[in-house]
Amino acid sequence: MKRYLVGVDKNTETIETDVLIIGSGIAGTYTALCISENIKVTILAKEAIDVSNTALAQGGIAVSLGDGDSPTYHHNDTLFAGAGLSDDDMVWLLVNEAKDNIKNLCDLGVKFDMSDGMLDLTKEAAHSKRRIIHAKDFTGKEVCDKLLASSKKRNNITLHENMFAIDIITENQTYKATIILDQKTGKKKIYKSKYVVCASGGFGQLYQITSNPIIATGDGMAMAYRAGATLQDMEFVQFHPTVLFHKKDKSFLISEAVRGEGAVLRNSFGEQFMSNYDELKELAPRDIVARAIFSEMGKTQSDCVYLDITFKSRKYLSERFPKIFNTCLKYGIDISKDYIPVAPAEHYCMGGIKTDLTGKTEIDRLYACGEVSCTGIHGANRLASNSLLEGLVFGKRIANDISMNHLRVHIDKKNYLISESGETYSQPVSEIEKRIKKTMNQNVGIVRDEKGLKTAKKIMDETLDILNLYKYNSMAQIQTANMAIIGEIVISSALARKESRGAHFRTDYPNTLDSFKKHITKKREESNDETF
Ligand code: SIN
């Protein structure tokens, strides 16, 4: 695999900023807002500034505020969902620092639903208490809107959209600069900065069906991997149990909060089934509910199951879940009368760029935050509504670290020249992309085995061999290469984990084994920097 996917030369436009943040979701914008105002920050969004996974988040943010709740209960629930692989110290940071960051978020103008003068708390699966703060069922959009509005008002923060981050330039495992494709002009640019914070999200688009937006192609993870960072826990891919299954829409989430408010699952015969799978029924951890649905779909030879919330009034549903209510209605489903057809879809990756407790990666001056990172908190299965919280807690930690140390760091003045290699191919890569998605869906989904994983590995290796011949000259080609790189890493990590744990279920190794109570990590073998 090439170290750099594209070349740069002395004519490539160079721009300087103190901190470059890649991604405009909660992790990117909150980090930017927490950095001292005397530091110049540039946020780059791959597409429009409001396109991110955060913007689609419905449920909310977990924080132990209710009577009888405490960080200890939140910690225990996170560990339980994580199936033995969550990092205890990191989880304590998450739950203990939740409250202060939520207060900060409220001070930045985010409006959560209130009840009796207090933040309203809803319930989601595997939480032992009601502890999810929310803005109806569009929490992510409310958070994004307010964080983006605050960022725009800050003199030290600049936002640019349609900027695709391709590679970071490193020397001796130290970050130097970032190569960007400006999609509007089609020209490459070099951003020179003291630090880069990668907050570019996950890789849902590796799958045919996902709740993720189109930008989620694993670019940040692939970029960091090429530069020599370690990727950890990549085999753990979370499938959200209840994504709308409609011929016109197979990516719209039906929030877990709907089950939190009592919705039940029924198979295509109208029968409830969750009690056959787990005593927590609909509120069992996400991996268990997703597998139960997958199993019922198989038993009943059906493409979906149904979510039933018809016992709630139309008024309640349209007020508490307006986005879900109206979206379903648009498709002819009145959720106060009709069951909602749902099926599991890729939703979140627990793995990512390995970071420490300040969001630092193994590459000096490269931080990672949010879904792209692996803090170790989520272990083998993320607890609902811990992801936005992780973006906040670690965004703040990263911002503090940068604010404290930036005077000691200088922007690198050296001009880097990177030569290009490969053949120019002009045919579209859409067929290759389709093959990647099909392979991942068929072989690296909710249920896996050696045969399927080996088939997938062979296909992905062949795909990588083809893509390695390319001289990349379009965003589509680079994105497809990133997808193949990450796909191969997910597959080889899943092959190496010969057990079942959390979101990783293997029919040939159905038990959880003590010998696998460890992380699987991937690091590029040779990280020679082909620059001069
Ligand atoms: C949901 O609303 O069900 C998603 C929440 C999450 O992914 O944490």
CSV table of C-alpha atoms and ligand atoms in Angstrom, one decimal, residues 56-60 124 238 240-242 253-259 286 347-348 382-388, ligand 1:
chain,number,residue,atom,x,y,z
A,56,LEU,CA,-28.4,12.5,12.2
A,57,ALA,CA,-28.3,11.4,15.9
A,58,GLN,CA,-31.7,11.1,17.4
A,59,GLY,CA,-31.6,9.6,20.8
A,60,GLY,CA,-29.5,11.9,22.9
A,124,GLU,CA,-32.4,3.6,26.1
A,238,GLN,CA,-22.4,-2.0,15.7
A,240,HIS,CA,-28.5,-0.5,15.1
A,241,PRO,CA,-31.4,-2.9,15.6
A,242,THR,CA,-34.2,-0.6,14.3
A,253,LEU,CA,-33.1,5.5,12.2
A,254,ILE,CA,-36.0,4.7,14.5
A,255,SER,CA,-34.4,5.8,17.7
A,256,GLU,CA,-33.8,3.3,20.6
A,257,ALA,CA,-35.6,5.9,22.7
A,258,VAL,CA,-38.8,4.6,21.0
A,259,ARG,CA,-38.1,1.2,22.7
A,286,ARG,CA,-27.8,-3.4,21.0
A,347,HIS,CA,-24.6,2.3,12.7
A,348,TYR,CA,-21.3,2.8,14.5
A,382,ARG,CA,-21.2,0.8,22.6
A,383,LEU,CA,-23.8,1.8,25.1
A,384,ALA,CA,-26.5,3.9,23.5
A,385,SER,CA,-26.0,7.7,23.7
A,386,ASN,CA,-22.4,7.4,24.9
A,387,SER,CA,-21.0,8.5,21.5
A,388,LEU,CA,-21.9,12.2,21.5
B,1,SIN,C1,-30.7,6.1,18.7
B,1,SIN,O1,-31.3,7.1,18.9
B,1,SIN,O2,-31.2,5.0,18.8
B,1,SIN,C2,-29.2,6.1,18.5
B,1,SIN,C3,-28.5,6.5,19.7
B,1,SIN,C4,-27.1,6.0,19.6
B,1,SIN,O3,-26.6,5.6,18.6
B,1,SIN,O4,-26.4,6.1,20.7
